[in-house]
mmCIF file of C-alpha atoms and ligand atoms in Angstrom:
data_model
loop_
_atom_site.group_PDB
_atom_site.id
_atom_site.type_symbol
_atom_site.label_atom_id
_atom_site.label_comp_id
_atom_site.label_asym_id
_atom_site.label_seq_id
_atom_site.Cartn_x
_atom_site.Cartn_y
_atom_site.Cartn_z
ATOM 1 C CA MET U 276 128.481 97.055 128.601
ATOM 2 C CA SER U 277 125.414 99.397 127.304
ATOM 3 C CA THR U 278 122.348 98.205 128.183
ATOM 4 C CA ALA U 279 120.143 96.375 125.505
ATOM 5 C CA ARG U 280 117.490 98.952 125.224
ATOM 6 C CA GLN U 281 120.186 101.246 123.908
ATOM 7 C CA ILE U 282 121.366 99.006 121.324
ATOM 8 C CA ILE U 283 117.866 98.455 119.996
ATOM 9 C CA ALA U 284 117.070 102.102 119.752
ATOM 10 C CA LEU U 285 120.150 102.067 118.002
ATOM 11 C CA ILE U 286 119.259 99.175 115.615
ATOM 12 C CA LYS U 287 115.867 100.481 115.524
ATOM 13 C CA SER U 288 116.573 104.014 113.993
ATOM 14 C CA GLN U 289 118.955 102.503 111.981
ATOM 15 C CA ILE U 290 115.984 100.303 109.844
ATOM 16 C CA GLU U 291 113.992 102.871 109.893
ATOM 17 C CA GLY U 292 116.473 105.455 108.514
ATOM 18 C CA GLU U 293 115.972 108.305 111.271
ATOM 19 C CA ASP U 294 119.553 109.716 110.728
ATOM 20 C CA GLN U 295 118.771 111.805 113.952
ATOM 21 C CA GLN U 296 117.697 108.887 116.609
ATOM 22 C CA PHE U 297 120.622 106.923 115.302
ATOM 23 C CA TYR U 298 122.782 109.999 115.873
ATOM 24 C CA SER U 299 121.270 110.508 119.392
ATOM 25 C CA ALA U 300 121.040 106.783 120.718
ATOM 26 C CA ALA U 301 124.565 106.463 119.651
ATOM 27 C CA LEU U 302 125.401 109.461 122.003
ATOM 28 C CA GLN U 303 123.437 107.800 124.742
ATOM 29 C CA ILE U 304 125.884 104.642 124.504
ATOM 30 C CA ALA U 305 129.052 106.881 124.574
ATOM 31 C CA ALA U 306 127.659 108.912 127.665
ATOM 32 C CA HIS U 307 126.883 105.665 129.163
ATOM 33 C CA GLU U 308 130.302 104.001 128.280
ATOM 34 C CA ALA U 309 131.873 107.244 129.448
ATOM 35 C CA ARG U 310 129.803 107.508 132.820
ATOM 36 C CA GLN U 311 131.272 103.429 133.299
ATOM 37 C CA GLY U 312 134.546 105.385 132.820
ATOM 38 C CA HIS U 313 135.773 103.878 129.667
ATOM 39 C CA GLY U 314 136.295 107.312 128.507
ATOM 40 C CA LYS U 315 138.670 105.689 125.637
ATOM 41 C CA LEU U 316 135.491 103.802 124.105
ATOM 42 C CA ALA U 317 133.127 106.878 124.813
ATOM 43 C CA GLN U 318 135.655 108.533 122.683
ATOM 44 C CA GLU U 319 135.792 106.880 119.572
ATOM 45 C CA ILE U 320 131.796 106.807 119.342
ATOM 46 C CA ARG U 321 131.941 110.277 119.757
ATOM 47 C CA GLU U 322 133.928 110.384 116.871
ATOM 48 C CA LEU U 323 132.599 107.995 114.224
ATOM 49 C CA ILE U 324 129.115 109.966 114.852
ATOM 50 C CA ASP U 325 130.980 112.841 113.875
ATOM 51 C CA GLU U 326 132.736 111.380 111.213
ATOM 52 C CA ALA U 327 129.264 109.970 110.452
ATOM 53 C CA LYS U 328 127.482 113.669 110.577
ATOM 54 C CA ASN U 329 129.998 115.285 107.987
ATOM 55 C CA ARG U 330 129.147 112.148 105.187
ATOM 56 C CA GLY U 331 125.467 113.567 105.545
ATOM 57 C CA SER U 332 124.315 113.222 102.246
ATOM 58 C CA ALA U 333 126.121 109.956 101.065
ATOM 59 C CA ILE U 334 124.295 108.157 104.059
ATOM 60 C CA GLU U 335 120.992 109.329 103.200
ATOM 61 C CA ARG U 336 121.955 107.891 99.420
ATOM 62 C CA LYS U 337 122.169 104.582 100.849
ATOM 63 C CA ASN U 338 118.862 104.728 103.114
ATOM 64 C CA SER U 339 116.757 105.252 100.095
ATOM 65 C CA ALA U 340 118.616 102.929 97.802
ATOM 66 C CA VAL U 341 116.186 100.014 97.295
ATOM 67 C CA PRO U 342 117.442 96.406 98.378
ATOM 68 C CA LEU U 343 117.520 94.861 95.463
ATOM 69 C CA VAL U 344 116.311 91.059 95.151
ATOM 70 C CA GLN U 345 116.455 88.771 92.504
ATOM 71 C CA PRO U 346 114.751 85.145 92.046
ATOM 72 C CA LYS U 347 116.812 82.237 92.650
ATOM 73 C CA GLY U 348 116.699 78.629 91.604
ATOM 74 C CA GLU U 349 113.874 76.976 90.174
ATOM 75 C CA LEU U 350 111.887 80.535 91.233
ATOM 76 C CA ALA U 351 114.368 82.402 88.437
ATOM 77 C CA ASN U 352 112.861 80.435 85.612
ATOM 78 C CA LEU U 353 109.110 81.666 87.140
ATOM 79 C CA LEU U 354 109.340 84.982 87.864
ATOM 80 C CA SER U 355 111.222 88.162 86.442
ATOM 81 C CA ALA U 356 112.311 90.802 88.927
ATOM 82 C CA ARG U 357 112.488 94.387 87.910
ATOM 83 C CA TYR U 358 111.821 98.110 89.248
ATOM 84 C CA PRO U 359 110.006 100.045 87.447
ATOM 85 C CA GLU U 360 110.304 104.009 87.974
ATOM 86 C CA THR U 361 106.506 104.138 87.125
ATOM 87 C CA LYS U 362 104.517 106.574 88.823
ATOM 88 C CA LEU U 363 100.987 106.767 89.309
ATOM 89 C CA SER U 364 101.262 110.615 87.585
ATOM 90 C CA ASP U 365 102.909 109.254 84.641
ATOM 91 C CA MET U 366 99.321 107.810 83.656
ATOM 92 C CA VAL U 367 96.278 109.090 81.977
ATOM 93 C CA LEU U 368 93.502 107.593 84.605
ATOM 94 C CA SER U 369 89.566 108.090 85.271
ATOM 95 C CA SER U 370 89.536 110.273 88.517
ATOM 96 C CA GLU U 371 87.682 107.005 89.781
ATOM 97 C CA LEU U 372 90.360 104.719 88.505
ATOM 98 C CA GLU U 373 92.661 107.516 89.822
ATOM 99 C CA THR U 374 91.096 107.404 93.676
ATOM 100 C CA LYS U 375 90.669 103.717 93.726
ATOM 101 C CA LEU U 376 94.580 103.523 92.928
ATOM 102 C CA GLN U 377 95.282 105.659 95.481
ATOM 103 C CA ARG U 378 94.069 104.303 97.758
ATOM 104 C CA ILE U 379 95.272 100.938 97.262
ATOM 105 C CA LEU U 380 98.542 102.704 97.830
ATOM 106 C CA THR U 381 97.521 104.321 100.907
ATOM 107 C CA GLU U 382 96.259 101.159 102.394
ATOM 108 C CA GLN U 383 99.405 99.672 101.732
ATOM 109 C CA LYS U 384 102.079 102.573 103.205
ATOM 110 C CA GLN U 385 99.915 102.682 105.922
ATOM 111 C CA ARG U 386 99.713 99.367 107.122
ATOM 112 C CA SER U 387 101.180 99.089 109.983
ATOM 113 C CA ARG U 388 98.630 101.300 111.360
ATOM 114 C CA LEU U 389 95.974 98.826 109.793
ATOM 115 C CA GLN U 390 97.560 96.425 111.872
ATOM 116 C CA ASN U 391 96.856 98.075 114.959
ATOM 117 C CA TYR U 392 93.160 97.178 114.388
ATOM 118 C CA ASN U 393 93.628 94.131 113.256
ATOM 119 C CA LEU U 394 92.743 95.030 109.371
ATOM 120 C CA SER U 395 95.201 94.313 106.337
ATOM 121 C CA PRO U 396 95.641 96.363 103.465
ATOM 122 C CA ARG U 397 94.061 94.602 100.215
ATOM 123 C CA ARG U 398 96.534 92.584 98.710
ATOM 124 C CA LYS U 399 94.758 91.495 95.407
ATOM 125 C CA ILE U 400 93.336 93.154 92.755
ATOM 126 C CA LEU U 401 92.358 92.394 89.191
ATOM 127 C CA LEU U 402 93.230 94.228 86.160
ATOM 128 C CA LEU U 403 90.685 94.261 83.081
ATOM 129 C CA GLY U 404 91.136 95.603 80.198
ATOM 130 C CA HIS U 405 91.638 95.421 76.545
ATOM 131 C CA PRO U 406 95.517 95.036 75.197
ATOM 132 C CA GLY U 407 96.884 98.358 75.465
ATOM 133 C CA SER U 408 94.849 100.023 78.429
ATOM 134 C CA GLY U 409 97.702 99.723 80.760
ATOM 135 C CA LYS U 410 97.151 97.157 82.744
ATOM 136 C CA THR U 411 100.830 96.394 82.976
ATOM 137 C CA MET U 412 101.929 99.904 83.201
ATOM 138 C CA THR U 413 99.738 99.952 86.597
ATOM 139 C CA ALA U 414 101.385 97.033 88.561
ATOM 140 C CA ALA U 415 104.297 98.850 87.322
ATOM 141 C CA ALA U 416 102.806 102.083 88.820
ATOM 142 C CA LEU U 417 102.169 100.246 92.041
ATOM 143 C CA ALA U 418 105.527 98.541 92.003
ATOM 144 C CA GLY U 419 107.224 102.116 91.453
ATOM 145 C CA GLU U 420 105.128 103.768 93.785
ATOM 146 C CA LEU U 421 105.519 101.326 96.718
ATOM 147 C CA GLN U 422 109.479 101.090 95.772
ATOM 148 C CA LEU U 423 108.794 97.465 95.571
ATOM 149 C CA PRO U 424 109.946 94.836 93.368
ATOM 150 C CA LEU U 425 107.524 94.264 90.220
ATOM 151 C CA MET U 426 107.857 90.323 89.727
ATOM 152 C CA THR U 427 106.055 89.171 86.642
ATOM 153 C CA VAL U 428 105.663 85.253 86.250
ATOM 154 C CA ILE U 429 106.555 83.597 83.561
ATOM 155 C CA TYR U 430 103.829 81.852 81.942
ATOM 156 C CA SER U 431 106.043 79.600 79.304
ATOM 157 C CA SER U 432 107.684 78.027 82.272
ATOM 158 C CA LEU U 433 104.650 77.973 84.990
ATOM 159 C CA ILE U 434 102.645 75.523 82.615
ATOM 160 C CA GLY U 435 104.150 72.229 82.600
ATOM 161 C CA LYS U 436 102.151 69.183 80.687
ATOM 162 C CA PHE U 437 102.338 66.417 83.629
ATOM 163 C CA MET U 438 100.092 66.230 86.369
ATOM 164 C CA GLY U 439 100.483 68.648 89.164
ATOM 165 C CA GLU U 440 103.397 70.009 87.834
ATOM 166 C CA THR U 441 101.771 73.483 87.159
ATOM 167 C CA ALA U 442 100.491 73.691 90.575
ATOM 168 C CA SER U 443 103.361 72.893 92.041
ATOM 169 C CA ARG U 444 105.080 75.981 90.647
ATOM 170 C CA LEU U 445 102.440 77.960 91.373
ATOM 171 C CA GLN U 446 103.267 77.233 94.585
ATOM 172 C CA LEU U 447 106.771 77.742 94.926
ATOM 173 C CA ILE U 448 105.093 81.681 93.485
ATOM 174 C CA PHE U 449 102.904 81.807 96.630
ATOM 175 C CA ASP U 450 105.619 80.545 98.865
ATOM 176 C CA ALA U 451 108.127 83.323 97.755
ATOM 177 C CA MET U 452 105.150 86.016 97.988
ATOM 178 C CA SER U 453 105.341 85.032 101.777
ATOM 179 C CA LEU U 454 108.865 86.004 102.231
ATOM 180 C CA THR U 455 109.478 88.531 99.829
ATOM 181 C CA ARG U 456 107.428 91.709 99.542
ATOM 182 C CA GLY U 457 106.692 92.543 95.980
ATOM 183 C CA VAL U 458 103.963 93.262 93.790
ATOM 184 C CA TYR U 459 103.519 89.560 91.903
ATOM 185 C CA PHE U 460 102.318 90.316 88.552
ATOM 186 C CA PHE U 461 100.156 87.394 86.721
ATOM 187 C CA ASP U 462 99.684 88.599 83.500
ATOM 188 C CA GLU U 463 97.428 87.312 81.023
ATOM 189 C CA PHE U 464 96.041 85.318 84.282
ATOM 190 C CA ASP U 465 93.598 83.638 81.858
ATOM 191 C CA ALA U 466 95.912 81.750 80.654
ATOM 192 C CA ILE U 467 96.136 79.821 83.512
ATOM 193 C CA GLY U 468 92.271 78.650 83.200
ATOM 194 C CA ALA U 469 92.352 78.143 79.375
ATOM 195 C CA HIS U 470 94.723 75.286 80.129
ATOM 196 C CA ARG U 471 92.370 73.784 82.488
ATOM 197 C CA ASN U 472 91.195 71.739 80.078
ATOM 198 C CA SER U 473 94.398 70.330 78.824
ATOM 199 C CA ALA U 474 94.476 66.415 78.608
ATOM 200 C CA ASN U 475 97.753 66.586 80.726
ATOM 201 C CA ASP U 476 97.549 68.664 84.126
ATOM 202 C CA VAL U 477 94.971 69.525 86.299
HETATM 203 N N1 LIG A 251 96.691 104.748 81.012
HETATM 204 C C1 LIG A 251 97.245 105.033 80.436
HETATM 205 N N2 LIG A 251 98.237 105.965 80.634
HETATM 206 C C2 LIG A 251 99.166 106.701 80.013
HETATM 207 N N3 LIG A 251 99.884 105.810 79.105
HETATM 208 C C3 LIG A 251 99.217 104.304 78.546
HETATM 209 C C4 LIG A 251 98.019 104.148 79.525
HETATM 210 N N4 LIG A 251 97.466 103.032 79.073
HETATM 211 C C5 LIG A 251 98.714 102.383 78.200
HETATM 212 N N5 LIG A 251 99.817 103.389 78.051
HETATM 213 C C6 LIG A 251 100.484 103.452 77.202
HETATM 214 O O1 LIG A 251 100.318 101.888 76.151
HETATM 215 C C7 LIG A 251 101.700 101.189 76.583
HETATM 216 C C8 LIG A 251 101.195 99.848 76.759
HETATM 217 O O2 LIG A 251 100.149 99.579 77.664
HETATM 218 P P1 LIG A 251 100.221 98.363 78.503
HETATM 219 O O3 LIG A 251 100.210 98.655 80.137
HETATM 220 O O4 LIG A 251 100.856 97.381 78.196
HETATM 221 O O5 LIG A 251 98.635 97.624 78.287
HETATM 222 P P2 LIG A 251 98.225 96.135 78.805
HETATM 223 O O6 LIG A 251 99.215 95.765 79.607
HETATM 224 O O7 LIG A 251 96.972 96.477 79.213
HETATM 225 O O8 LIG A 251 97.800 95.581 77.437
HETATM 226 C C9 LIG A 251 102.071 101.536 77.724
HETATM 227 O O9 LIG A 251 103.745 101.329 78.147
HETATM 228 C C10 LIG A 251 102.228 103.131 77.759
HETATM 229 O O10 LIG A 251 102.873 103.647 77.279
HETATM 230 MG MG1 LIG A 252 100.224 94.032 79.263
#
């Protein structure tokens, strides 16, 4: 049997998409098996590695593909998911705004480094501006840059006429947030506030 450490190294390198580390971890397992006298098994592993190396580019494409997520069940009525290809560089931005948005991206990309210092990246931003000023586009660009799904909240099915209905649907959305990483976009956010005085919901 290969040691647990070798298997962990193998899995880690696959998750991180580190091909070279993956090959070297696999070769170590082959060497280990050979030392145990399992020559045939070792040979089989080496052949698999050679095959994988020869396919090179195909593996890379697979690694860079974004895993698709789609809301299911009741959530499917509340969130619409898409994978924008918008980039920050597609936008016309004041340098002040660009710096702010870049900083959000940096914090997200380096979140594990921040976590080492018990800090977390900013996770909530409020976009304010006239119609057509680029709020939706900004949300799409953040998702595009971070290779995350853009989850847009569908208000027509969020706001209910019965007491507590809206709140329990919001809870579903917040639960989804803690499970699935993404850019959750509450477009026209003031629509929720506007309904606070409605007679049938609290
Ligand atoms: N800062 C910008 N840079 C480039 N294009 C923009 C910008 N702001 C708006 N646009 C263009 O106008 C369209 C509408 O903008 P949008 O993001 O929907 O505005 P909002 O959500 O604020 O109403 C976008 O799809 C984009 O084509
Ligand atoms: Mg918009």
